[in-house]
Amino acid sequence: MYSNDEKIRKTEERLKETEKVFGYVFDKFTLLNIYKMFSGKYIERFEFPISSGKESIVFAASGEGKFYAVKIYKTVASTFKNIERYAGDRWGIENSSNKRKFVVQWAYREFRNLGIANQAGVFAPKPIKVIGNVLLMQYLGTRRRPAPQIKDIEIDDSLMKQIFGDIRNLYLKGKLVHGDLSEYNFLLHRKKAYMIDIAQALDIKDPASMILLKRDVNNMVKFFNKFGFDIDENKILRYTVGEINDFY
Ligand SMILES: Nc1ncnc2c1ncn2[C@@H]1O[C@H](COP(=O)(O)OP(=O)(O)O)[C@@H](O)[C@H]1O
Ligand SMILES: [Mg+2]
């Protein structure tokens, strides 16, 4: 059995290249969770970094020749990241442990919501495992290149219909509203648009869900209409909630 310090050192070794790319330093809590992904044989190595945002970092990883996406929710305000990693247990623990609880819940919600979306027949990455603030899911893309966001591709009729069909399925079958939809949160993989970034999704019973649904639909309609579609936003809303079965 390795000590925590050894586990952290081993994980740091594996993350070295990635840290150079992102300039982000992980705290001990995160390093130990990543370690568990390795020791539990979920993954064998990191392949390449994909994205670094305000709240999370995403990598491609692999195990037994298969690719996976690993999303790590940041636990530490970037200003304090260095201090947190090396002295966090002595210093500022109050704050960081609260933030920690919060991001762990966020990771679990994303894991759960990805499962619900898949159950509802929505194209979304399949959730595989969550350990603390580290989420393992289906990787979208090829071995050379992660799937592009739909903001960077040519949109056609079938993709547009698939996306609104999925928003509807998420609502009617999954009973969820995504709440942060835009051309950034769909990835094109094998000719389908995959819905991602779904931690914040709300239950349709939640009073705020209708406001979010309207915003989601508005974002997507605006995006598609830039390509020359002439989509009626109100029709899409009625289609999503099941009042009509077609919008074209
Ligand atoms: N399963 C996945 N496969 C491939 N790339 C992914 C996957 N999930 C996320 N990404 C990439 O990482 C980026 C950030 O992920 P996202 O879940 O949107 O987090 P956030 O926007 O909160 O940083 C995405 O825009 C996408 O480029
Ligand atoms: Mg996103």
XYZ file of C-alpha atoms and ligand atoms in Angstrom:
276
model
C 0.000 0.000 0.000
C 1.355 3.419 -0.913
C 1.224 6.363 1.456
C -0.776 9.399 0.398
C 2.449 11.251 -0.340
C 3.549 8.486 -2.688
C 0.160 8.426 -4.387
C 0.331 12.167 -4.888
C 3.861 11.952 -6.275
C 2.860 9.206 -8.731
C -0.132 11.178 -9.924
C 1.919 14.343 -10.285
C 4.339 12.399 -12.440
C 1.491 11.383 -14.734
C 0.133 14.897 -14.917
C 3.442 16.626 -15.568
C 2.957 17.297 -19.276
C -0.612 18.358 -18.804
C 0.249 20.788 -16.069
C 2.738 22.428 -18.387
C 0.001 22.895 -20.959
C -2.641 24.252 -18.615
C -0.415 25.867 -16.011
C -2.830 24.544 -13.443
C -1.762 22.962 -10.179
C -4.024 20.346 -8.648
C -4.608 20.154 -4.926
C -3.976 16.976 -2.921
C -7.641 16.023 -2.779
C -7.840 16.083 -6.577
C -4.540 14.236 -7.028
C -5.748 11.434 -4.752
C -9.036 11.163 -6.657
C -7.148 10.955 -9.948
C -4.906 8.324 -8.373
C -7.985 6.243 -7.559
C -9.016 6.346 -11.215
C -5.658 4.758 -12.022
C -5.516 2.283 -9.151
C -9.114 1.224 -9.816
C -7.955 0.422 -13.385
C -10.470 2.771 -14.953
C -7.659 4.436 -16.880
C -3.991 3.693 -17.537
C -2.666 6.987 -18.808
C -3.418 10.508 -19.883
C -3.350 11.038 -23.641
C -3.763 14.773 -24.123
C -5.368 17.833 -22.581
C -8.647 18.967 -24.172
C -9.914 22.003 -22.353
C -9.281 24.237 -19.387
C -12.151 26.398 -18.183
C -12.958 28.418 -15.102
C -14.626 25.509 -13.322
C -13.102 22.421 -14.867
C -10.307 20.778 -16.804
C -10.913 18.017 -19.359
C -8.400 15.423 -20.601
C -8.396 12.480 -22.939
C -7.203 9.360 -21.118
C -6.968 5.722 -22.108
C -7.210 2.254 -20.644
C -6.937 -1.100 -22.412
C -6.674 0.752 -25.702
C -9.951 2.633 -25.243
C -10.245 6.387 -24.947
C -12.120 8.182 -22.167
C -12.787 11.758 -21.188
C -11.835 12.815 -17.669
C -13.454 15.978 -16.357
C -11.898 17.403 -13.224
C -13.861 20.024 -11.333
C -11.554 22.663 -9.946
C -11.633 22.830 -6.174
C -9.320 25.750 -5.715
C -9.538 29.390 -6.657
C -6.669 29.849 -9.082
C -5.084 32.585 -6.980
C -4.461 30.167 -4.141
C -3.765 27.021 -6.077
C -0.078 26.782 -5.264
C -0.486 27.429 -1.593
C -3.415 25.034 -1.483
C -1.453 22.158 -2.872
C 1.528 22.481 -0.607
C 0.087 23.979 2.535
C -3.674 23.674 2.105
C -4.089 21.256 4.955
C -2.639 23.758 7.372
C -3.999 26.886 5.810
C -7.411 27.996 4.633
C -8.912 24.559 5.051
C -12.306 25.979 6.033
C -12.863 27.606 2.732
C -11.446 24.891 0.574
C -13.391 22.114 2.272
C -16.646 23.944 1.576
C -15.726 24.498 -2.027
C -14.731 20.849 -2.138
C -18.150 19.664 -0.995
C -19.729 21.871 -3.577
C -17.683 20.654 -6.535
C -18.066 17.037 -5.481
C -21.839 17.492 -5.581
C -21.454 19.106 -8.956
C -19.500 16.127 -10.305
C -22.125 13.706 -8.967
C -24.917 15.748 -10.515
C -23.204 15.700 -13.871
C -22.714 11.936 -13.577
C -26.370 11.418 -12.691
C -27.713 13.790 -15.339
C -25.600 12.200 -18.072
C -27.200 8.891 -17.080
C -30.691 10.377 -17.206
C -30.003 11.948 -20.615
C -28.779 8.642 -22.027
C -31.804 6.841 -20.582
C -34.030 9.389 -22.290
C -32.412 8.611 -25.640
C -30.472 11.870 -25.781
C -27.032 11.822 -27.413
C -24.734 12.625 -24.492
C -21.470 11.078 -23.250
C -22.080 7.898 -21.279
C -21.086 8.381 -17.636
C -18.646 5.749 -16.403
C -17.422 6.640 -12.921
C -17.216 9.535 -10.527
C -14.685 9.742 -7.693
C -14.922 12.938 -5.679
C -14.437 15.809 -8.107
C -13.192 13.584 -10.951
C -15.680 12.345 -13.557
C -14.936 9.656 -16.125
C -17.137 9.497 -19.206
C -17.304 8.395 -22.811
C -14.786 10.217 -24.955
C -16.098 12.027 -28.011
C -13.709 12.450 -30.913
C -10.952 10.501 -32.587
C -7.595 9.358 -31.287
C -6.023 12.433 -32.793
C -8.574 15.099 -32.073
C -11.448 15.679 -29.667
C -14.897 16.292 -31.184
C -15.488 19.919 -32.220
C -18.141 22.116 -30.658
C -20.956 22.697 -33.122
C -20.100 26.397 -33.202
C -17.153 25.409 -35.412
C -18.904 23.210 -37.961
C -21.366 23.373 -40.839
C -24.889 22.855 -39.594
C -27.446 20.952 -41.636
C -31.121 20.212 -41.310
C -30.761 16.795 -39.730
C -28.404 18.040 -37.028
C -30.805 20.860 -36.178
C -33.720 18.439 -35.912
C -31.705 15.997 -33.831
C -30.789 18.732 -31.360
C -34.350 19.959 -30.837
C -35.519 16.345 -30.659
C -32.982 15.749 -27.893
C -33.984 18.851 -25.928
C -37.539 17.523 -26.155
C -36.554 13.999 -25.077
C -34.604 15.387 -22.145
C -37.721 17.286 -21.112
C -40.431 14.712 -21.770
C -38.563 11.514 -20.875
C -35.734 12.712 -18.657
C -37.823 15.403 -16.934
C -34.849 17.736 -17.063
C -33.995 21.111 -18.542
C -30.292 21.459 -19.381
C -30.086 25.126 -18.426
C -26.814 26.067 -20.119
C -27.344 25.176 -23.747
C -25.512 26.928 -26.531
C -23.387 26.007 -29.534
C -20.535 25.457 -27.053
C -22.221 22.604 -25.225
C -22.881 20.301 -28.175
C -20.033 18.287 -29.670
C -20.162 16.722 -33.116
C -19.263 13.037 -32.868
C -20.013 10.498 -35.604
C -22.476 12.865 -37.254
C -24.508 13.396 -34.090
C -24.583 16.395 -31.766
C -23.795 15.268 -28.215
C -25.109 17.334 -25.326
C -22.446 17.979 -22.667
C -21.871 20.030 -19.506
C -25.108 19.056 -17.810
C -24.374 19.328 -14.061
C -26.640 22.330 -13.577
C -29.721 20.755 -15.210
C -32.991 21.366 -13.367
C -35.968 19.126 -12.771
C -38.933 20.277 -14.861
C -40.928 20.592 -11.627
C -38.568 23.298 -10.459
C -40.261 26.702 -10.901
C -37.085 28.112 -12.479
C -36.917 25.405 -15.133
C -39.255 27.157 -17.586
C -37.115 30.294 -17.554
C -34.039 28.194 -18.273
C -35.797 26.220 -20.982
C -36.772 29.432 -22.715
C -33.205 30.647 -22.559
C -31.855 27.323 -23.867
C -34.318 27.341 -26.761
C -33.639 31.000 -27.501
C -29.876 30.374 -27.643
C -30.238 27.441 -29.998
C -32.816 29.089 -32.278
C -30.607 32.175 -32.599
C -27.638 29.976 -33.426
C -29.480 27.999 -36.109
C -31.155 31.011 -37.650
C -27.704 32.469 -38.320
C -27.327 29.623 -40.817
C -30.422 30.752 -42.661
C -32.996 28.587 -40.942
C -36.217 30.347 -40.090
C -37.177 28.605 -36.891
C -40.106 29.796 -34.822
C -39.013 29.914 -31.218
C -42.490 29.555 -29.827
C -43.120 26.470 -31.899
C -39.923 24.910 -30.596
C -41.029 25.556 -27.034
C -44.391 23.908 -27.646
C -42.619 21.034 -29.386
C -40.217 20.599 -26.463
C -42.945 20.357 -23.845
C -45.004 17.984 -25.991
C -47.859 20.275 -27.017
C -47.110 19.619 -30.688
C -45.197 16.797 -32.311
C -43.492 18.737 -35.091
C -42.068 22.185 -35.608
C -41.523 22.297 -39.364
N -16.835 13.591 -23.293
C -16.044 14.469 -23.931
N -15.285 14.095 -24.977
C -14.496 14.981 -25.614
N -14.365 16.272 -25.260
C -15.103 16.717 -24.213
C -15.969 15.846 -23.495
N -16.568 16.560 -22.510
C -16.093 17.814 -22.612
N -15.205 17.929 -23.634
C -14.481 19.152 -24.048
O -14.173 19.922 -22.912
C -14.804 21.203 -22.990
C -15.274 21.627 -21.606
O -16.210 20.704 -21.094
P -17.558 21.168 -20.428
O -18.232 19.958 -19.905
O -18.334 22.009 -21.390
O -17.052 22.018 -19.183
P -16.985 23.593 -18.896
O -17.652 24.326 -20.036
O -17.725 23.735 -17.615
O -15.526 23.889 -18.771
C -15.922 21.020 -23.998
O -16.249 22.209 -24.644
C -15.333 20.022 -24.960
O -14.498 20.661 -25.891
Mg -19.115 23.904 -21.476
